[in-house]
Coordinates of C-alpha atoms in Angstrom, one line a residue:
M1 CA -29.5 -46.3 29.5
S2 CA -31.6 -49.4 29.1
F3 CA -31.2 -52.0 26.3
K4 CA -33.6 -52.2 23.4
K5 CA -36.5 -54.6 23.6
H6 CA -36.1 -57.3 21.0
G7 CA -37.8 -60.5 22.1
R8 CA -34.7 -62.7 21.7
Q9 CA -33.0 -64.9 24.3
Y10 CA -29.8 -62.8 24.5
D11 CA -28.9 -59.1 24.0
L12 CA -25.4 -60.2 22.9
I13 CA -23.3 -63.2 22.1
V14 CA -19.5 -63.3 21.7
F15 CA -18.7 -66.0 19.2
G16 CA -15.1 -67.1 19.4
A17 CA -14.7 -66.3 23.1
T18 CA -11.9 -68.8 23.6
G19 CA -9.6 -67.1 21.1
Y20 CA -7.2 -64.3 22.0
T21 CA -9.2 -61.3 20.9
G22 CA -12.5 -63.0 21.8
Q23 CA -11.5 -63.5 25.4
M24 CA -10.4 -59.9 25.7
T25 CA -13.8 -58.8 24.2
A26 CA -15.6 -60.9 26.8
E27 CA -13.5 -59.4 29.6
H28 CA -14.3 -55.9 28.4
I29 CA -18.0 -56.7 28.4
A30 CA -17.9 -58.3 31.8
S31 CA -16.1 -55.3 33.4
Q32 CA -17.7 -52.4 31.5
F33 CA -21.3 -53.3 30.5
P34 CA -24.4 -52.9 32.7
T35 CA -25.0 -56.0 34.9
D36 CA -28.5 -56.6 33.5
L37 CA -27.0 -57.6 30.1
K38 CA -28.3 -60.9 28.9
W39 CA -25.4 -62.5 27.1
A40 CA -23.5 -65.6 26.2
I41 CA -20.1 -66.7 25.1
A42 CA -20.0 -69.2 22.3
G43 CA -17.5 -71.6 20.7
R44 CA -16.7 -75.2 20.0
S45 CA -15.3 -76.3 23.4
A46 CA -17.7 -76.3 26.3
E47 CA -14.8 -76.9 28.7
K48 CA -12.8 -73.9 27.6
L49 CA -15.9 -71.7 27.6
Q50 CA -16.7 -72.8 31.2
S51 CA -13.2 -71.9 32.3
I52 CA -13.4 -68.5 30.7
A53 CA -16.8 -67.9 32.3
K54 CA -15.3 -68.5 35.8
E55 CA -12.5 -66.0 35.0
L56 CA -15.2 -63.5 33.9
Q57 CA -17.1 -64.0 37.1
A58 CA -14.0 -63.0 39.1
L59 CA -13.8 -59.7 37.2
N60 CA -17.2 -58.6 38.3
P61 CA -18.8 -60.8 41.1
D62 CA -22.0 -58.7 40.9
R63 CA -22.7 -59.8 37.3
P64 CA -24.3 -63.2 36.6
S65 CA -21.9 -65.4 34.6
P66 CA -22.6 -65.5 30.8
E67 CA -24.4 -68.4 29.4
I68 CA -22.5 -71.0 27.5
E69 CA -23.4 -71.8 23.9
T70 CA -21.5 -74.5 22.0
C71 CA -21.6 -74.7 18.3
S72 CA -19.6 -76.0 15.4
L73 CA -18.5 -74.1 12.3
N74 CA -21.4 -75.0 10.0
D75 CA -24.4 -73.3 8.6
A76 CA -27.0 -75.1 10.7
D77 CA -25.3 -74.4 14.1
L78 CA -24.6 -70.7 13.3
A79 CA -28.1 -70.1 12.0
E80 CA -29.5 -71.5 15.3
L81 CA -27.0 -69.3 17.3
A82 CA -27.7 -66.1 15.4
K83 CA -31.5 -66.4 15.9
K84 CA -31.0 -66.4 19.7
T85 CA -29.4 -62.9 20.0
F86 CA -30.0 -59.3 19.1
V87 CA -26.2 -58.6 18.4
L88 CA -23.5 -61.1 17.6
I89 CA -19.8 -60.3 17.9
A90 CA -17.7 -62.7 15.7
T91 CA -14.0 -63.1 16.5
V92 CA -13.4 -66.4 14.8
G93 CA -10.6 -66.1 12.2
P94 CA -9.0 -66.2 9.8
Y95 CA -12.3 -64.8 8.4
A96 CA -11.4 -65.8 4.9
K97 CA -11.5 -69.4 6.1
Y98 CA -14.0 -69.4 9.0
G99 CA -15.9 -66.1 8.9
E100 CA -18.7 -66.7 6.4
Y101 CA -20.8 -69.0 8.6
A102 CA -21.5 -66.3 11.2
F103 CA -21.8 -63.6 8.6
K104 CA -24.4 -65.5 6.5
A105 CA -26.4 -66.6 9.6
C106 CA -26.7 -63.0 10.9
A107 CA -27.6 -61.6 7.5
E108 CA -30.4 -64.2 7.0
S109 CA -31.8 -64.0 10.6
G110 CA -31.8 -60.2 10.9
T111 CA -29.2 -60.3 13.7
H112 CA -26.9 -57.2 14.1
Y113 CA -23.3 -58.2 13.6
V114 CA -19.8 -56.9 14.4
D115 CA -16.4 -58.3 13.6
C116 CA -12.7 -57.3 13.7
T117 CA -11.4 -58.7 10.4
G118 CA -8.7 -56.9 8.5
E119 CA -9.3 -58.9 5.3
A120 CA -10.8 -56.4 2.9
V121 CA -11.1 -59.0 0.1
W122 CA -13.3 -61.1 2.4
T123 CA -15.4 -58.1 3.3
L124 CA -15.9 -57.4 -0.4
D125 CA -16.9 -61.1 -0.9
M126 CA -19.5 -60.8 2.0
I127 CA -20.9 -57.5 0.5
Q128 CA -21.4 -59.1 -2.8
K129 CA -23.1 -62.2 -1.3
Y130 CA -25.1 -60.9 1.5
E131 CA -25.8 -57.1 1.4
S132 CA -29.2 -57.5 -0.3
T133 CA -30.1 -60.2 2.3
A134 CA -29.1 -57.9 5.2
K135 CA -31.1 -55.1 3.8
S136 CA -34.2 -57.3 3.5
T137 CA -33.9 -58.7 7.1
G138 CA -32.8 -55.4 8.8
A139 CA -29.5 -56.8 9.9
C140 CA -27.0 -54.0 10.6
M141 CA -23.5 -55.5 9.9
F142 CA -20.2 -54.0 10.8
P143 CA -17.1 -55.8 9.4
Q144 CA -13.6 -54.4 10.0
C145 CA -14.6 -52.7 13.2
G146 CA -11.3 -53.4 15.1
I147 CA -8.0 -51.7 14.8
E148 CA -8.5 -52.3 11.2
S149 CA -10.3 -50.2 10.2
A150 CA -12.2 -48.3 12.9
P151 CA -9.5 -45.7 13.8
S152 CA -8.8 -44.6 10.3
D153 CA -12.6 -44.4 9.6
L154 CA -13.3 -42.4 12.7
V155 CA -10.4 -40.0 12.3
T156 CA -11.6 -39.3 8.8
Y157 CA -15.2 -38.9 10.1
S158 CA -14.0 -36.4 12.7
L159 CA -12.0 -34.4 10.2
A160 CA -14.9 -34.1 7.8
S161 CA -17.3 -33.2 10.7
L162 CA -15.0 -30.4 11.8
I163 CA -14.7 -28.9 8.3
R164 CA -18.4 -29.1 7.9
S165 CA -19.1 -27.3 11.1
K166 CA -16.3 -24.6 10.9
L167 CA -16.1 -23.9 7.2
S168 CA -19.6 -25.0 6.0
A169 CA -17.8 -26.9 3.3
P170 CA -17.3 -30.4 2.0
T171 CA -14.0 -32.2 2.5
G172 CA -11.4 -32.7 -0.2
D173 CA -8.1 -34.4 0.4
V174 CA -7.6 -36.4 3.6
V175 CA -4.3 -37.9 4.7
V176 CA -4.1 -40.2 7.8
D177 CA -1.0 -41.7 9.2
I178 CA -0.1 -44.1 12.0
H179 CA 2.1 -41.6 13.8
K180 CA 3.4 -43.8 16.6
I181 CA 2.9 -47.5 17.4
H182 CA 4.4 -50.1 19.8
A183 CA 2.8 -53.5 19.6
K184 CA 3.3 -57.2 18.8
P185 CA 1.1 -59.2 16.5
S186 CA -1.0 -62.2 17.7
G187 CA -1.2 -65.6 16.0
G188 CA -4.6 -64.7 14.6
T189 CA -3.3 -61.6 12.9
L190 CA -0.5 -63.5 11.2
A191 CA -2.7 -66.4 10.3
S192 CA -5.1 -64.0 8.6
A193 CA -2.3 -62.5 6.5
I194 CA -1.2 -66.0 5.4
G195 CA -4.7 -67.4 4.9
V196 CA -6.0 -64.7 2.7
F197 CA -3.7 -65.7 -0.2
E198 CA -4.7 -69.4 0.3
T199 CA -8.4 -68.6 -0.1
Y200 CA -8.4 -65.8 -2.7
H201 CA -6.4 -65.2 -5.8
W202 CA -4.0 -62.3 -5.6
K203 CA -5.9 -60.5 -8.3
Q204 CA -9.0 -60.6 -6.0
V205 CA -7.0 -59.2 -3.1
A206 CA -5.6 -56.4 -5.3
R207 CA -9.1 -55.6 -6.6
S208 CA -10.4 -55.2 -3.1
H209 CA -7.7 -52.6 -2.3
K210 CA -8.6 -50.3 -5.2
P211 CA -10.3 -47.0 -4.5
Y212 CA -14.1 -47.4 -4.1
A213 CA -13.9 -51.2 -4.4
L214 CA -16.1 -51.6 -1.3
S215 CA -18.1 -48.4 -2.0
P216 CA -21.8 -48.8 -3.2
V217 CA -21.3 -45.7 -5.4
A218 CA -18.7 -45.4 -8.1
N219 CA -16.6 -42.3 -8.4
T220 CA -14.0 -40.9 -10.9
I221 CA -12.2 -38.8 -8.3
L222 CA -8.9 -40.5 -7.3
P223 CA -6.2 -39.6 -4.8
P224 CA -3.2 -37.6 -6.1
A225 CA -1.0 -39.9 -8.3
P226 CA 2.2 -41.1 -6.5
S227 CA 5.4 -39.4 -7.5
L228 CA 8.4 -41.2 -9.0
F229 CA 10.2 -40.5 -5.7
F230 CA 7.4 -42.3 -3.8
K231 CA 7.5 -45.2 -6.2
L232 CA 11.2 -45.6 -5.7
T233 CA 11.4 -45.0 -1.9
G234 CA 7.9 -45.4 -0.5
L235 CA 8.3 -42.0 1.2
V236 CA 6.3 -38.7 0.9
W237 CA 6.3 -35.4 2.7
I238 CA 2.9 -34.1 3.9
P239 CA 2.7 -30.7 5.5
N240 CA 1.8 -30.8 9.2
L241 CA 2.5 -34.5 9.3
G242 CA 6.1 -34.6 8.0
L243 CA 8.0 -37.5 6.4
L244 CA 5.7 -40.5 5.9
A245 CA 6.2 -44.0 4.5
R246 CA 4.0 -46.7 3.0
S247 CA 1.6 -48.3 5.5
L248 CA 0.9 -52.0 5.7
T249 CA -2.8 -51.4 6.4
A250 CA -3.4 -48.5 3.9
G251 CA -5.3 -50.6 1.4
T252 CA -7.5 -52.3 4.0
D253 CA -8.3 -49.0 5.8
A254 CA -8.9 -47.0 2.6
A255 CA -11.4 -49.6 1.4
I256 CA -13.6 -49.0 4.5
V257 CA -13.1 -45.2 4.5
M258 CA -14.2 -45.0 0.9
R259 CA -17.2 -47.3 1.7
T260 CA -18.2 -44.8 4.3
W261 CA -18.0 -42.1 1.6
G262 CA -20.3 -44.1 -0.7
L263 CA -22.8 -45.0 2.1
T264 CA -23.1 -41.4 3.2
K265 CA -23.8 -40.4 -0.4
Q266 CA -26.3 -43.2 -1.1
D267 CA -28.2 -43.8 2.2
P268 CA -30.8 -41.1 3.0
S269 CA -30.3 -41.7 6.8
L270 CA -26.6 -40.9 6.4
N271 CA -26.7 -38.0 3.9
G272 CA -26.0 -35.4 6.5
L273 CA -22.5 -37.0 7.0
F274 CA -21.6 -37.0 3.3
Y275 CA -17.9 -35.9 2.9
G276 CA -18.3 -34.3 -0.5
P277 CA -18.1 -35.2 -4.2
N278 CA -14.3 -34.5 -4.5
F279 CA -13.2 -36.4 -1.3
T280 CA -10.0 -38.4 -1.5
Y281 CA -8.2 -40.5 1.1
R282 CA -4.5 -41.6 1.5
E283 CA -2.9 -43.4 4.4
F284 CA 0.7 -43.8 5.5
M285 CA 2.8 -44.4 8.6
K286 CA 5.5 -42.4 10.3
P287 CA 9.0 -43.9 9.8
G288 CA 11.8 -43.4 12.3
N289 CA 13.9 -41.7 9.6
F290 CA 14.5 -41.6 5.9
L291 CA 16.6 -44.8 5.8
T292 CA 14.2 -46.9 8.0
G293 CA 11.3 -45.7 5.9
M294 CA 13.0 -46.7 2.7
L295 CA 14.1 -50.1 4.0
F296 CA 10.6 -50.8 5.3
N297 CA 9.2 -50.0 1.9
W298 CA 11.5 -52.5 0.2
G299 CA 10.9 -55.1 2.9
L300 CA 7.1 -54.6 2.5
T301 CA 7.4 -55.1 -1.3
M302 CA 9.6 -58.2 -1.2
G303 CA 7.7 -59.7 1.7
G304 CA 4.4 -59.2 0.0
L305 CA 5.7 -60.8 -3.2
F306 CA 6.9 -63.9 -1.3
L307 CA 3.7 -64.1 0.7
V308 CA 1.6 -64.0 -2.5
F309 CA 3.5 -66.2 -4.8
C310 CA 5.6 -68.5 -2.7
Q311 CA 3.9 -71.3 -0.9
P312 CA 7.1 -72.5 0.8
F313 CA 7.5 -69.0 2.3
R314 CA 4.0 -69.2 3.8
N315 CA 4.7 -72.7 5.2
L316 CA 8.0 -71.4 6.7
L317 CA 6.1 -68.4 8.3
R318 CA 3.7 -70.8 10.0
K319 CA 6.6 -72.5 11.9
F320 CA 7.8 -69.3 13.4
V321 CA 4.6 -67.3 14.2
R322 CA 2.2 -67.7 17.1
K323 CA -0.7 -70.1 16.6
P324 CA -4.1 -68.7 16.1
G325 CA -5.7 -68.0 19.5
D326 CA -2.3 -67.1 21.0
G327 CA -0.9 -63.6 21.5
P328 CA 1.5 -61.5 23.4
S329 CA 1.3 -61.7 27.2
R330 CA -0.4 -59.0 29.3
E331 CA 3.0 -58.0 30.5
E332 CA 4.3 -57.6 27.0
C333 CA 1.3 -55.4 26.1
A334 CA 1.4 -53.2 29.3
H335 CA 3.3 -50.4 27.6
D336 CA 1.8 -50.7 24.1
Y337 CA 0.5 -47.5 22.4
I338 CA -0.7 -46.1 19.1
E339 CA -1.4 -42.7 17.8
F340 CA -3.1 -41.7 14.6
R341 CA -2.9 -38.3 13.0
G342 CA -4.8 -36.9 10.0
V343 CA -5.1 -33.7 8.1
A344 CA -8.0 -32.6 5.8
K345 CA -8.5 -29.8 3.3
A346 CA -11.9 -28.2 2.6
D347 CA -13.1 -28.6 -1.0
L348 CA -13.5 -25.0 -2.0
E349 CA -12.9 -23.0 -5.2
R350 CA -10.2 -20.9 -3.4
P351 CA -7.9 -22.8 -1.0
A352 CA -8.9 -22.1 2.6
A353 CA -6.5 -20.5 5.0
K354 CA -7.1 -23.3 7.5
Q355 CA -7.3 -27.1 7.4
A356 CA -8.4 -29.7 10.0
L357 CA -6.0 -31.7 12.1
C358 CA -6.9 -34.8 14.1
K359 CA -5.0 -36.7 16.7
A360 CA -6.3 -40.0 18.1
W361 CA -4.4 -42.2 20.6
Y362 CA -4.7 -45.1 23.0
T363 CA -2.3 -46.6 25.6
G364 CA -2.5 -50.3 26.3
S365 CA -2.9 -53.5 24.4
M366 CA -3.8 -53.2 20.7
Y367 CA -5.9 -56.3 21.1
Y368 CA -7.8 -54.9 24.0
L369 CA -8.3 -51.8 21.9
T370 CA -9.8 -54.0 19.2
A371 CA -12.0 -55.6 21.9
T372 CA -13.1 -52.2 22.9
F373 CA -14.0 -51.1 19.4
I374 CA -16.1 -54.2 18.7
A375 CA -17.8 -54.3 22.1
Q376 CA -18.7 -50.7 22.1
A377 CA -20.1 -51.0 18.6
A378 CA -22.4 -53.7 20.0
S379 CA -23.2 -51.5 22.9
T380 CA -24.2 -48.6 20.6
L381 CA -26.5 -50.9 18.7
L382 CA -28.0 -52.2 21.9
E383 CA -28.6 -48.8 23.6
E384 CA -28.7 -46.0 21.0
D385 CA -31.2 -45.0 18.5
V386 CA -29.1 -45.8 15.4
P387 CA -30.8 -44.6 12.2
L388 CA -29.8 -47.5 10.1
K389 CA -32.3 -49.8 8.3
G390 CA -30.2 -52.8 7.5
G391 CA -27.2 -53.5 5.4
I392 CA -23.4 -53.7 5.6
Y393 CA -22.0 -50.6 7.2
T394 CA -18.8 -49.1 8.5
P395 CA -17.7 -47.9 12.0
A396 CA -18.2 -44.3 11.2
C397 CA -21.9 -45.0 10.4
L398 CA -22.4 -45.4 14.2
G399 CA -21.6 -41.7 14.5
E400 CA -21.0 -39.5 17.6
D401 CA -22.6 -41.9 20.1
Y402 CA -20.0 -44.5 19.2
L403 CA -17.1 -42.0 19.4
D404 CA -18.3 -40.8 22.8
R405 CA -18.3 -44.4 24.1
L406 CA -14.8 -45.0 22.8
E407 CA -13.5 -41.9 24.4
E408 CA -14.9 -43.0 27.8
Q409 CA -12.9 -46.2 27.3
G410 CA -9.6 -44.5 26.6
F411 CA -9.5 -44.0 22.8
Q412 CA -9.0 -40.2 22.7
V413 CA -9.8 -38.1 19.7
E414 CA -8.9 -34.4 19.3
T415 CA -9.6 -32.2 16.3
K416 CA -8.8 -28.6 15.6
M417 CA -8.4 -26.1 12.8
I418 CA -4.8 -25.1 11.9
E419 CA -3.0 -22.9 9.4
A420 CA -3.0 -24.6 6.0

C-alpha cells in the first residue's frame, strides 16, 4: 500500500531516536516499513543520531539511511521540525517535563502525532491546552499509544465489537486484567513516575485518574463501588478471570478507555463504535496468590504515598534506578512476555446467557512492543483511510486496520463468547 500524498519533506520523523524506546522505534521502522518511506530521526546530538543511522542501515541494507534532524527542546526548533513531516512520533520523556514542545508544535502545524507517555495528568493538560487547536488544523494526535494504554484500549474495543456483532447490544461492565507479565522497567519509565509529582500537584494527578476525566462527554454511570474487602486487601474475585489485585496502571489506562467511550459518543465519524450509555470499565492485575496480592496492594499504597509526599524518597530512588535513555539489555528482554484478559457483559434488560472474553498477548521486549504500537499507529495514519478530522484521539480510534497491523507484528488478540 502506498503512502498518502501530503507535500511535506518527510512521511515520518522519530523525535527522540537516541533514547531507549526511540531507538527501538527506529529499528522497527527500518526493519518493517516499506523501503520508499521518506523519514528522519531527530534529537539533540548529531553524533549519536549518526551512530544510530549506521546501525539502522545494517538492519536493512536495501533501505536508504534516515535523514538526520538536530533540534533543541524549545518551541522554535520543534515548530520547524513538525512542519517538515506528515507524522511525528515523540519518544522524549518524561513528558511532563519535556513533552509539551512537540505536542504543541504538531497541534499548531497540523502534523499527526503519536507518543508513548503513561502520564495521564500530562495528557489531560495537553487536551485542555491544545485540543481546539488540533481540531482547527486537522492534526490527529494519539497520546498514550504505547503499552500504556493501547492494550487495554484495544482489548476493550475488541470486546465491545464482539458483543455488538453477536448480540446486537451495547456493552455494559468491562473488566480487564494484566494476566501475566515478565518485564523490567527502563530508566525513562521510572523517571516519568518520579517526574510527574515534581511537575504537577498530587490533586491534579488524582483528578486525571477519575472516571471520565479525559472524556469529552460527562457521564453519571460509574463502575461498581469497591467492597470493604477490596479496600482492605486490594483483592477482588471476577468470574472467568479469578482472583485479581489492584493494578499499577489502572488509573492511567482507564482514563484512555473512558476517553474512547466519550469520543465514540461525541464524534459522528466514530458513532458506529460507541460502546453504550451504561458502559463501565475496571482494570486489575493477576497476583501469584492471595498473600502476594495483598502485600502488593499495601506496597503500592505505601510506595505511592512516599512518592507523592516525600521528596527525599524521590531523590533516593534516582540513585538506584536506571538513567533516562537506559533500559534492560536485549538478553534480559529475550524472554519477556505479557498477557491481557478481559470480560464484558452486554447491556440488556435481562442478563444475557453469554459474555465476551478477550485474550491479548505478546512475547518479547515490552519496550519493543511499545515501539511496535507507536510505529504501527504512524503506519496506519500514513497508509489507511482513517476517518478522523483532527483532534486528540485514542488508540482504539484507529480501528480494525490498526489491530490487523499489530497482529502481523506479534501482538495477538482473540475474542470469543463464553457462558456468563
